[in-house]
Coordinates of C-alpha atoms in Angstrom, one line a residue:
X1 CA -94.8 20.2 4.9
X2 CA -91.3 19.0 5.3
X3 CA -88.7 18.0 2.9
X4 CA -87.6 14.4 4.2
X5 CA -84.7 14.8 2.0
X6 CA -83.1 17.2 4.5
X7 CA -82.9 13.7 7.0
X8 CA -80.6 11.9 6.8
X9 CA -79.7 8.1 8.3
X10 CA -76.6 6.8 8.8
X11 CA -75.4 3.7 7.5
X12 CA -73.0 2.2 10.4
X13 CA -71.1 -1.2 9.5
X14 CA -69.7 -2.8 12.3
X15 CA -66.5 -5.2 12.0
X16 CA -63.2 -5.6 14.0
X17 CA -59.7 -5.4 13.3
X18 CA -59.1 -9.2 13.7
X19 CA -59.5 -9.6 9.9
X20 CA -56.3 -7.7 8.3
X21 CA -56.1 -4.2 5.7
X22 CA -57.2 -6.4 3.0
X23 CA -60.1 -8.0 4.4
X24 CA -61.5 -4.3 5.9
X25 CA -61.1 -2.8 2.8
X26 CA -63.5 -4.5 0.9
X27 CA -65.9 -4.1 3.9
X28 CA -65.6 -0.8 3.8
X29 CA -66.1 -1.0 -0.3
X30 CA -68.9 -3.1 0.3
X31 CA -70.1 -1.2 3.0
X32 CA -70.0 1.7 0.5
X33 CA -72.3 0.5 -1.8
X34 CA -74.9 -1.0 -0.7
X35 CA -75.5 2.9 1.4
X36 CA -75.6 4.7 -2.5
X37 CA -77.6 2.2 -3.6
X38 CA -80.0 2.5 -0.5
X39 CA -79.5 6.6 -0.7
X40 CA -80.5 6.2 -4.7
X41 CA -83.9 3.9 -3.8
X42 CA -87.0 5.1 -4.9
X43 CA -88.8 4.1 -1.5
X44 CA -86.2 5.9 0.5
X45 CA -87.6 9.6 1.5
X46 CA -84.5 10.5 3.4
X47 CA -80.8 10.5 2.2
X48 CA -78.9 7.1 3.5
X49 CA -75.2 8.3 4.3
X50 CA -72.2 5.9 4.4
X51 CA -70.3 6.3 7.2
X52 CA -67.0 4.6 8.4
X53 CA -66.4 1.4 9.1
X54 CA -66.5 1.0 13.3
X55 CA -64.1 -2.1 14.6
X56 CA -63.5 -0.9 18.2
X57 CA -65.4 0.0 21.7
X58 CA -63.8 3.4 20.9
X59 CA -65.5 4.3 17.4
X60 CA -68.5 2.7 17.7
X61 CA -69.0 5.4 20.9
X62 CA -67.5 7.9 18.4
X63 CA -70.4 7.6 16.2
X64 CA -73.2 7.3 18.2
X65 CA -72.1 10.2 20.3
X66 CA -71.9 11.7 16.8
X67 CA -75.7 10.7 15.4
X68 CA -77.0 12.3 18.8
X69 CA -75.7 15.0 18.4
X70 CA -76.3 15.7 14.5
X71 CA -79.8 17.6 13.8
X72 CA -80.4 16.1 10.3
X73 CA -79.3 12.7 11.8
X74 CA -83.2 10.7 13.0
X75 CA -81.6 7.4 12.6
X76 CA -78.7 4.5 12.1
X77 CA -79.0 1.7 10.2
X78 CA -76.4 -0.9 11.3
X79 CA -75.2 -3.9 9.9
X80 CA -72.1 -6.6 10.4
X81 CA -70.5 -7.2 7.5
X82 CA -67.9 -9.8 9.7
X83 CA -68.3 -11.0 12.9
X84 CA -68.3 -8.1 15.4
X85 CA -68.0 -8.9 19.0
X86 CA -71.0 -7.3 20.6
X87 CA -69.2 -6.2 23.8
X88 CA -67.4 -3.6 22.2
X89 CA -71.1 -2.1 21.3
X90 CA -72.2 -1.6 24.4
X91 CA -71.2 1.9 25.4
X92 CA -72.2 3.2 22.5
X93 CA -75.6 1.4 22.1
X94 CA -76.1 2.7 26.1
X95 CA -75.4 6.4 24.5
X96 CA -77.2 6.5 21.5
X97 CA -80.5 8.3 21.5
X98 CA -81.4 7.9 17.9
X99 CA -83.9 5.1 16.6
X100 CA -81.8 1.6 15.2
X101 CA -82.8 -0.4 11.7
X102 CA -80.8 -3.7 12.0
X103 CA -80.0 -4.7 8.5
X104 CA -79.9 -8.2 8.3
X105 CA -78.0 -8.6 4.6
X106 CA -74.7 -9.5 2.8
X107 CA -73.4 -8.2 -0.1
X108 CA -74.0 -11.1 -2.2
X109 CA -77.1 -12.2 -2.7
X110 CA -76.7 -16.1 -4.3
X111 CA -73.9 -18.1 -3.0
X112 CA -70.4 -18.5 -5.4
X113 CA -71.1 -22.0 -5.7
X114 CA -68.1 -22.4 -8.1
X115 CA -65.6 -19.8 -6.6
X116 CA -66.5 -20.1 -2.9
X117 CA -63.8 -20.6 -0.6
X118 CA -62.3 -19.7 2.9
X119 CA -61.4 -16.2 2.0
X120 CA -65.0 -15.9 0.9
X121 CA -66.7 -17.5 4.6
X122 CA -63.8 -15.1 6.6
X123 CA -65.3 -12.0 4.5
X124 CA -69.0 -12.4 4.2
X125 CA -70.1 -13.2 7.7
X126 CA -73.4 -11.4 8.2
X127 CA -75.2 -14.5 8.8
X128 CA -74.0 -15.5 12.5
X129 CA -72.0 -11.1 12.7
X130 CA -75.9 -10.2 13.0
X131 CA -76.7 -12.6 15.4
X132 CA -73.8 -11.7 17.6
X133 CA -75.2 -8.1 17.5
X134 CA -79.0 -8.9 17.7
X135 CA -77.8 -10.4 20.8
X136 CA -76.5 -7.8 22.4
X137 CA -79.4 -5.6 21.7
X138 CA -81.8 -7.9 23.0
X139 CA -79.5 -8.7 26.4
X140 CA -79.9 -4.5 26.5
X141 CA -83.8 -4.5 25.9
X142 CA -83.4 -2.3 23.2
X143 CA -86.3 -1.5 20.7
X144 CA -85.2 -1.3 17.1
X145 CA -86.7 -2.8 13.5
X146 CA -85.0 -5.9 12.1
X147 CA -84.9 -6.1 8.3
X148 CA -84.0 -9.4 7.0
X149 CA -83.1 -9.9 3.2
X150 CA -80.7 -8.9 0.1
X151 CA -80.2 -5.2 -0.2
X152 CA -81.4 -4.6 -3.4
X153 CA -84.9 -6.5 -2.1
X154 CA -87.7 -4.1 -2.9
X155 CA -89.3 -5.3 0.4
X156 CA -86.1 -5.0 2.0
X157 CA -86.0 -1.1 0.8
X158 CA -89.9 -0.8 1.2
X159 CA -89.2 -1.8 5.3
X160 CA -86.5 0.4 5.7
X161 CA -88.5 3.6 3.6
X162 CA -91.1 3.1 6.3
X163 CA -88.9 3.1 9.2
X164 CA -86.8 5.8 8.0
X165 CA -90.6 7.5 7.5
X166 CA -91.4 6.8 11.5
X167 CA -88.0 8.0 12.4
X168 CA -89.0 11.8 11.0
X169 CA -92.1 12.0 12.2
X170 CA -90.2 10.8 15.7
X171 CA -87.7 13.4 15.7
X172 CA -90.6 15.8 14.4
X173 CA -91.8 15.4 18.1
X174 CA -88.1 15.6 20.2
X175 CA -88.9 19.5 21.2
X176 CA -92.8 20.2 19.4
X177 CA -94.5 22.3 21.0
X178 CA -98.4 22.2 20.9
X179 CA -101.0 24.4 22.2
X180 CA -104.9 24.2 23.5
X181 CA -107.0 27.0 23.1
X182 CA -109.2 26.4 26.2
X183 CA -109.5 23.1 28.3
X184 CA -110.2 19.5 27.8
X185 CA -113.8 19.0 27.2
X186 CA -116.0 19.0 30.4
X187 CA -116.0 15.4 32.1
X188 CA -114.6 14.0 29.0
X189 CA -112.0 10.9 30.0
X190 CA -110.2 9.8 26.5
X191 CA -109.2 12.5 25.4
X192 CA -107.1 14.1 29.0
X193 CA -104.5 12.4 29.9
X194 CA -100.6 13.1 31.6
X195 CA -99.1 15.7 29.9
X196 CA -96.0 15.5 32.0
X197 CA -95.3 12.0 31.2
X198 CA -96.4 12.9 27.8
X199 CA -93.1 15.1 27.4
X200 CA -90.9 12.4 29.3
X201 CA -92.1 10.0 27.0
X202 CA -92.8 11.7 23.9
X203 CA -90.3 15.0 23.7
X204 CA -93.2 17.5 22.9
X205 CA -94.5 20.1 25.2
X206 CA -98.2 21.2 25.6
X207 CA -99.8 23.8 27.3
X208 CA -102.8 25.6 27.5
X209 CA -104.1 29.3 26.2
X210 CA -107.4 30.8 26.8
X211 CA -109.0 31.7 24.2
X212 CA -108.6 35.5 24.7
X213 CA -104.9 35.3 24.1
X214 CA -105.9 34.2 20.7
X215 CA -108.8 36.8 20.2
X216 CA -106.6 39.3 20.7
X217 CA -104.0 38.0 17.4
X218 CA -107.7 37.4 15.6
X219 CA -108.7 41.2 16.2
X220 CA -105.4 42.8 15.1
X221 CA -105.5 41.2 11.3
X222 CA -106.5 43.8 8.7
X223 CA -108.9 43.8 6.3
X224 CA -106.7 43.7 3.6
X225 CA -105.5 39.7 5.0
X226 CA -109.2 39.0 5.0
X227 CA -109.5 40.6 1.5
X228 CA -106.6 38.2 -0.1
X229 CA -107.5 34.7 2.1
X230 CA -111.8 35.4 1.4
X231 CA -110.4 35.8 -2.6
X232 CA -108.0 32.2 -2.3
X233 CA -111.6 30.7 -1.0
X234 CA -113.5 31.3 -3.4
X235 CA -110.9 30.7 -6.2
X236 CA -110.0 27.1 -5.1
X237 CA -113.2 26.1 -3.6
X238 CA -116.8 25.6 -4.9
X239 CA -118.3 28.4 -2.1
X240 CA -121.4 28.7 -2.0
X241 CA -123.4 31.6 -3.2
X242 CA -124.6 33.3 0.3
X243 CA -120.9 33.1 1.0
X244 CA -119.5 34.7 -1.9
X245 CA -118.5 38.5 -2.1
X246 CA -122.1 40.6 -1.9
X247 CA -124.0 37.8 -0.9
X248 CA -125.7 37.8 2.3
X249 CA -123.5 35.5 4.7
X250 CA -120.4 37.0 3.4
X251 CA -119.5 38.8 6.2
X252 CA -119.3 35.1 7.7
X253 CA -116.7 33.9 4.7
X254 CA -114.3 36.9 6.1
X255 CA -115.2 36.2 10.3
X256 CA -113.7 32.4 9.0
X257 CA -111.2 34.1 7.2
X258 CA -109.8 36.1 10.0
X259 CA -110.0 33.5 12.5
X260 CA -107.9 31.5 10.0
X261 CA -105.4 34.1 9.8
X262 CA -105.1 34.8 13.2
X263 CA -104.6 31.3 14.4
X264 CA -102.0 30.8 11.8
X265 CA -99.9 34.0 13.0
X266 CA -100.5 32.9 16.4
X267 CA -99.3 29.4 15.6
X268 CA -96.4 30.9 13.8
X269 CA -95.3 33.1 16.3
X270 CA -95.4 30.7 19.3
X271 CA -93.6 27.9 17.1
X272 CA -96.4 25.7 17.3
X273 CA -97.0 22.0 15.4
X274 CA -100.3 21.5 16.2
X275 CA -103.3 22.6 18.2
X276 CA -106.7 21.6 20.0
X277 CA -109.6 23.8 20.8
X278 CA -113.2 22.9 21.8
X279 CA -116.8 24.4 21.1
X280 CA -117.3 24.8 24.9
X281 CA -114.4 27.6 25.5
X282 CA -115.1 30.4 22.6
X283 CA -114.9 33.1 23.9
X284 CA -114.9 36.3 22.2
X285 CA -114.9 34.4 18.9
X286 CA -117.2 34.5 15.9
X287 CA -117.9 31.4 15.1
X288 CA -115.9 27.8 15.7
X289 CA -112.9 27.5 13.5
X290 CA -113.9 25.2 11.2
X291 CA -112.2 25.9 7.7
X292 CA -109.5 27.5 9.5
X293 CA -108.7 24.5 11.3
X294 CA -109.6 22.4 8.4
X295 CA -106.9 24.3 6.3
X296 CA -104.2 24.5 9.1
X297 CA -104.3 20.8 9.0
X298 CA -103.8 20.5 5.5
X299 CA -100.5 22.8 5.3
X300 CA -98.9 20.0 8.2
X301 CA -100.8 21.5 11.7
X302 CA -101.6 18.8 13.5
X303 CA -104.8 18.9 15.0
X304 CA -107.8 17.7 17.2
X305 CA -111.4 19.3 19.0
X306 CA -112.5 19.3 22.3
X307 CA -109.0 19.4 23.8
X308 CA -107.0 16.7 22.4
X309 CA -103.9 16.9 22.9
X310 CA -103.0 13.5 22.2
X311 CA -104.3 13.0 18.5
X312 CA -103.3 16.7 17.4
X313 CA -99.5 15.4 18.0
X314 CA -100.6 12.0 16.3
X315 CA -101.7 13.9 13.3
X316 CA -99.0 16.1 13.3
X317 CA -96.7 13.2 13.3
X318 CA -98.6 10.7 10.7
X319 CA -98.5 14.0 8.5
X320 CA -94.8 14.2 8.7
X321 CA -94.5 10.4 8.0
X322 CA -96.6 10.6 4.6
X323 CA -94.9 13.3 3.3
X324 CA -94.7 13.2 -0.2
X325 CA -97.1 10.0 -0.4
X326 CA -100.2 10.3 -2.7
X327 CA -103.1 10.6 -0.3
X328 CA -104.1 12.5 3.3
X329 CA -104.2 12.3 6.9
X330 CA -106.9 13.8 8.9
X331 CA -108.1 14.1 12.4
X332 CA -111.1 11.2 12.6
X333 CA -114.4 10.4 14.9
X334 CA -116.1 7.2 14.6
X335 CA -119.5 9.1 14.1
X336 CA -122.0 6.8 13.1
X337 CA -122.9 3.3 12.2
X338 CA -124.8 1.3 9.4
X339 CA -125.9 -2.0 10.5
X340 CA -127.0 -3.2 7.8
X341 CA -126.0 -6.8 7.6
X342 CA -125.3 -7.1 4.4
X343 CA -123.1 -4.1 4.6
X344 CA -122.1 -2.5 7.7
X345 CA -119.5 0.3 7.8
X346 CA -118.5 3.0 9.8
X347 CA -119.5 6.7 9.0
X348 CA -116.5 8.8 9.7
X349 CA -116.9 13.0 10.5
X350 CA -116.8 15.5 12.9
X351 CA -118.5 18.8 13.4
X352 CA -116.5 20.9 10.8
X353 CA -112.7 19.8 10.9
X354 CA -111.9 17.0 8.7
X355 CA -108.5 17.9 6.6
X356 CA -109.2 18.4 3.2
X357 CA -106.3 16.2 2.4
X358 CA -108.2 13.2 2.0
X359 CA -111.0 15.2 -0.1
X360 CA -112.0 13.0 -2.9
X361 CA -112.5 16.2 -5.7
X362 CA -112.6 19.8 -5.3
X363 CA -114.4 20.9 -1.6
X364 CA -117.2 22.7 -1.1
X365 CA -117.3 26.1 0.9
X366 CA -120.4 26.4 2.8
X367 CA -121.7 27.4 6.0
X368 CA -125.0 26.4 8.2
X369 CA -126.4 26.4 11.6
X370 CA -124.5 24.4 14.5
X371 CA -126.4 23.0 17.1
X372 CA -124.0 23.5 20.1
X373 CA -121.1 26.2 21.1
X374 CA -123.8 29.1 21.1
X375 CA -121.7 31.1 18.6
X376 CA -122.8 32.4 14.7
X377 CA -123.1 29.5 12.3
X378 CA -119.5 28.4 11.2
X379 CA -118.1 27.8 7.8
X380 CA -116.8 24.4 6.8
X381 CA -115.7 22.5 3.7
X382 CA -118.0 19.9 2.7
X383 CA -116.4 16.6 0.9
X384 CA -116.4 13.1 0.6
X385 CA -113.7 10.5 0.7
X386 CA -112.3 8.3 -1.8
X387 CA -112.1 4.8 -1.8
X388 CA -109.1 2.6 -1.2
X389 CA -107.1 1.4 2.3
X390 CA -106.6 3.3 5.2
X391 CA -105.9 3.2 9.3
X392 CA -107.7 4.6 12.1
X393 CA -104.9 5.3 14.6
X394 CA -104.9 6.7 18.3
X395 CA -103.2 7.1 21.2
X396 CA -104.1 6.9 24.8
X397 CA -103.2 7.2 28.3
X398 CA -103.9 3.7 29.9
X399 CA -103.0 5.0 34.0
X400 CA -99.4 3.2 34.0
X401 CA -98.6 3.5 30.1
X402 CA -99.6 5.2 26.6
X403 CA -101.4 2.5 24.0
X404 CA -101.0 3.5 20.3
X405 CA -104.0 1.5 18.9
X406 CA -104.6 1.1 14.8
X407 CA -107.4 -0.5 12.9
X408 CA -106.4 -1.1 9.3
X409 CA -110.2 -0.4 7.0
X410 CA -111.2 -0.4 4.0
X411 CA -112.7 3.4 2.5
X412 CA -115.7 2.8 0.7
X413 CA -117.3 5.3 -1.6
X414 CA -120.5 6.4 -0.6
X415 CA -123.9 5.0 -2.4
X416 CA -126.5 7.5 -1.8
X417 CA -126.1 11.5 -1.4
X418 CA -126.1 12.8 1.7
X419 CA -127.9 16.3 1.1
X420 CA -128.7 17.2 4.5
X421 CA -125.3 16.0 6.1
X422 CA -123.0 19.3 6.0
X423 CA -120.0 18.2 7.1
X424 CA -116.7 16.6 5.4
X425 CA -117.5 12.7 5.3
X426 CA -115.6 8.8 5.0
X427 CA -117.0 5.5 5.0
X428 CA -115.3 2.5 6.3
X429 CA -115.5 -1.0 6.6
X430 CA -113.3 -1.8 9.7
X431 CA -111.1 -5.1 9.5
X432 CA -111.5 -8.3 9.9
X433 CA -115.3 -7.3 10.1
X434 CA -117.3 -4.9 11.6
X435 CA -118.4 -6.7 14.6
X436 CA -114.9 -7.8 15.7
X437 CA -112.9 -4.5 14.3
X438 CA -115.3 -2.2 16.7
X439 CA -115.2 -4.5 19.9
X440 CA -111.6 -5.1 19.9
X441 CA -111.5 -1.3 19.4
X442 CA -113.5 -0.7 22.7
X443 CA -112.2 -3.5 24.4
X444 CA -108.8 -1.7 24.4
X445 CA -110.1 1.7 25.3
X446 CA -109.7 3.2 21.7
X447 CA -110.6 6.8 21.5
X448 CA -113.1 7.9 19.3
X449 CA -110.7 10.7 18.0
X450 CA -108.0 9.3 15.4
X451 CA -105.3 9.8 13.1
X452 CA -107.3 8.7 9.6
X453 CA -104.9 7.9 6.8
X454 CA -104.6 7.2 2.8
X455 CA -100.9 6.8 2.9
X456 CA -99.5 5.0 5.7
X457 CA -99.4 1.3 7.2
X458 CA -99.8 -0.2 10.8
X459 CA -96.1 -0.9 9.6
X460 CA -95.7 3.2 9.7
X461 CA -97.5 3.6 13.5
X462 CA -95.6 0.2 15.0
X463 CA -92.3 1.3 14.3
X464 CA -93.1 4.7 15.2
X465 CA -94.3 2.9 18.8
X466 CA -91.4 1.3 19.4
X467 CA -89.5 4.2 18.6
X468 CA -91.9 6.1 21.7
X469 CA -91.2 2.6 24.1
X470 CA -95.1 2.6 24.2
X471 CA -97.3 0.0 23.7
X472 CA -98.5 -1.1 20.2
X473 CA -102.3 -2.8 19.6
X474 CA -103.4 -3.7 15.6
X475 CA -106.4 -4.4 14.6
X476 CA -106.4 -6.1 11.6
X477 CA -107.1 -9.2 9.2
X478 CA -106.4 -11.6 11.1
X479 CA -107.8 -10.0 14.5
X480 CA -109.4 -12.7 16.8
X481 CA -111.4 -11.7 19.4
X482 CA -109.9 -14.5 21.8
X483 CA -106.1 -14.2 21.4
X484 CA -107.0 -10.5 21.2
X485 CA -108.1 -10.5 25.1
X486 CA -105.4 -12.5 25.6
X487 CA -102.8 -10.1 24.4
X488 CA -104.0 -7.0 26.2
X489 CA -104.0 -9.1 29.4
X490 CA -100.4 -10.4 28.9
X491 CA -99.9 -7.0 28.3
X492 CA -101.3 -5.3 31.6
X493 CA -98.9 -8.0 33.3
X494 CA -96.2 -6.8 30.9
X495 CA -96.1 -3.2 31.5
X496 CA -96.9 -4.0 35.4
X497 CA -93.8 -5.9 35.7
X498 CA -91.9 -3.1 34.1
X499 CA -93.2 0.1 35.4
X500 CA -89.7 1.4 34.7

């Protein structure tokens, strides 16, 4: 994946001239400071750079023109040390393209109740500076993240890590490009959607190739690829022993293996992120990728079947956002259900092509018969899931708007075996419970494709929404089923009344 540390946001301090050399310098010292100290923070992934102090219409267009322009630039952090009069922001808040953390701060933390004095109120003005700016902002209809609190807060720096997280994976999309292999599945609503507004809104391209283009990559890999990737199998997975080199399916560990390959090179060559395929267009292939695509998401691919666009980019982006995080994130089906009242939960799969990313221990290799798709039985890896909190998240096209939708859960780890269930597996408990989490799921036209993750927040996904300008649903804790019809309804009239 990535390296965040090749990011970088800019830390912009705004001020004005009114308040003499003196006065500006120790802004700028200030200023200084607190961006090292943010660049040093553990819960930072991406460097925080100190730039300039801005005191004039003319410099703060200087350096916005300048973060939009700058390709390690995906964000500016701003903050008002003094009082800075917001008019003189708004040509370059107009120009600037980049996503905007307000820092709400001040240098000091406690009050000087001793020492304090006029000089001291002239200098450390942040309190009523901010509000001056969050006007502004507001007056423009901006979207941007307020953090309020001493810099050296760790929730202060734990806000700003996970914004700075949502900026990468939002400038991991300006210019993606992803690809289908075949079309949407047949009659199949959630998962289509407007792929020209997707790019207005979104940045990333998709577009469609049939599956011969690909067969054609898969056919020209040599046997000596399939020798070296059918040898990394069976050295980091537990493969079963049909699948193993002279066994009798083995032939089918090296048709996976060069299906792998080939969708990798293709991938590589076309500068893809991510990709979809679906069991109904296979043309001229084996067998369903089901390793290979399990394995392309787990070295940053986003992905998704049956033609989903939508969630492959949302898995490519949540990928880029947990980068370096302990845990996964996977492509995700609500499969099944235990209704148990004592202990209902959500069974979470898909045919083959869970990422082994969220694998809790070392995967199994195995293949067996696949009821649909008409092709030679696929290989998969076979795991469960650890334990611990997660997020279902997804993305759809509601007619007049997208809808990013997230339901925090609870993993559970499984109590029984599941011999006869081949496929990579998670169990859930959705929040607040199970009744409420899965009808205020369906109630706001959820897909039942998601972005499944170990390592990121709602926190993560909303500012990454507001960063898109689309709307943002959470299912959570505290999730109500009344106040939640209520919201989507305000809402509908919401994004009705601004269509633009």
């Amino acid at each position: 994946m990535l390296d965040l540390k090749k990011f970088e946001v800019w830390f912009v301090t705004g001020s004005q001239d009114l308040y003499g050399e003196e006065t500006l310098k120790q802004v700028a010292a200030h200023s200084q400071e607190i961006a090292n100290s943010l660049n040093n923070a553990a819960g930072m992934p991406v460097r925080v750079v100190f730039k300039p102090t801005v005191k004039s219409t003319e410099e703060i267009f200087a350096i916005c023109q300048q973060a939009n322009v700058a390709p390690e630039c995906i964000g500016v952090i701003t903050w008002m040390h003094t009082f800075s009069p917001a008019k003189m922001w708004i040509t370059g808040l107009k120009s600037l393209q980049k996503p905007v953390a307000h820092l709400h701060t001040q240098f000091n933390r406690d009050i000087p109740w001793d020492s304090i004095d006029m000089d001291f109120m002239n200098l450390n003005q942040s309190a009523h500076g901010d509000r001056e700016f969050g006007f502004i902002m507001s007056r423009m209809r901006i979207n941007r993240k307020v953090v309020v609190g001493h810099w050296q807060d760790p929730e202060v720096i734990e806000q700003l890590g996970a914004w700075s997280r949502a900026a990468a994976g939002w400038n991991d999309w300006q210019g993606a490009r992803f690809v289908r292999f075949g079309d949407n599945m047949r009659y199949v609503a959630v998962t289509d959607g407007d792929k020209v507004e997707a790019e207005l809104r979104f940045g990333f391209s998709v577009n469609t190739h049939g599956i011969g283009d690909l067969v054609a990559v898969i056919n020209q890999i040599s046997d000596s690829e399939v020798d070296k990737l059918t040898a990394e199998y069976e050295e980091r997975y537990a493969v079963m022993d049909s699948l193993r080199k002279g066994g009798a399916q083995y032939s089918s560990l090296r048709d996976a293996a060069r299906i792998e390959l080939g969708m990798k090179a293709f991938l590589e060559a076309g500068n893809y992120k991510g990709f979809s395929d679906t069991f109904e267009d296979l043309h001229g292939m084996a067998q369903l990728p089901g390793i290979a695509s399990q394995r392309l998401m787990n070295a940053g691919y986003g992905f998704a079947g049956e033609g989903d666009w939508k969630t492959a980019a949302l898995v490519r982006a949540m990928k880029v956002m947990g980068t370096g995080l302990p845990g996964g994130n996977a492509f995700m089906e609500d499969y099944t259900y235990h209704f148990d009242p004592a202990n209902p939960m959500v069974l979470g799969s898909h045919m083959l092509e869970i990422c082994e990313s969220i694998a809790d221990g070392k995967p199994k290799c195995e293949i067996y018969p696949l009821g649909i798709g008409g092709k030679a039985d696929p290989v998969r890896l076979v795991f469960n899931v650890a334990a611990g909190p997660a997020i279902n998240a997804s993305i759809v096209d509601m007619g007049n708007r997208f809808r990013m939708l997230v339901n925090e859960v609870e993993a559970v780890a499984p109590e029984h075996d599941l011999p006869k269930l081949p496929v990579a597996r998670v169990l859930w408990k959705p929040y607040p419970d199970m009744k409420t989490g899965c009808a205020a799921w369906i109630l706001a036209g959820g897909a039942h494709h998601t972005g499944y993750s170990q390592n990121l927040t709602a926190e993560h996904m909303q500012d990454f929404a507001e960063m898109a300008g689309i709307e943002f649903v959470k299912i959570g804790k505290n999730t109500d089923l009344y106040q939640f019809k209520n919201e989507l309804r305000w809402s509908e009239v919401y994004y009705q009344l601004n269509k633009s």
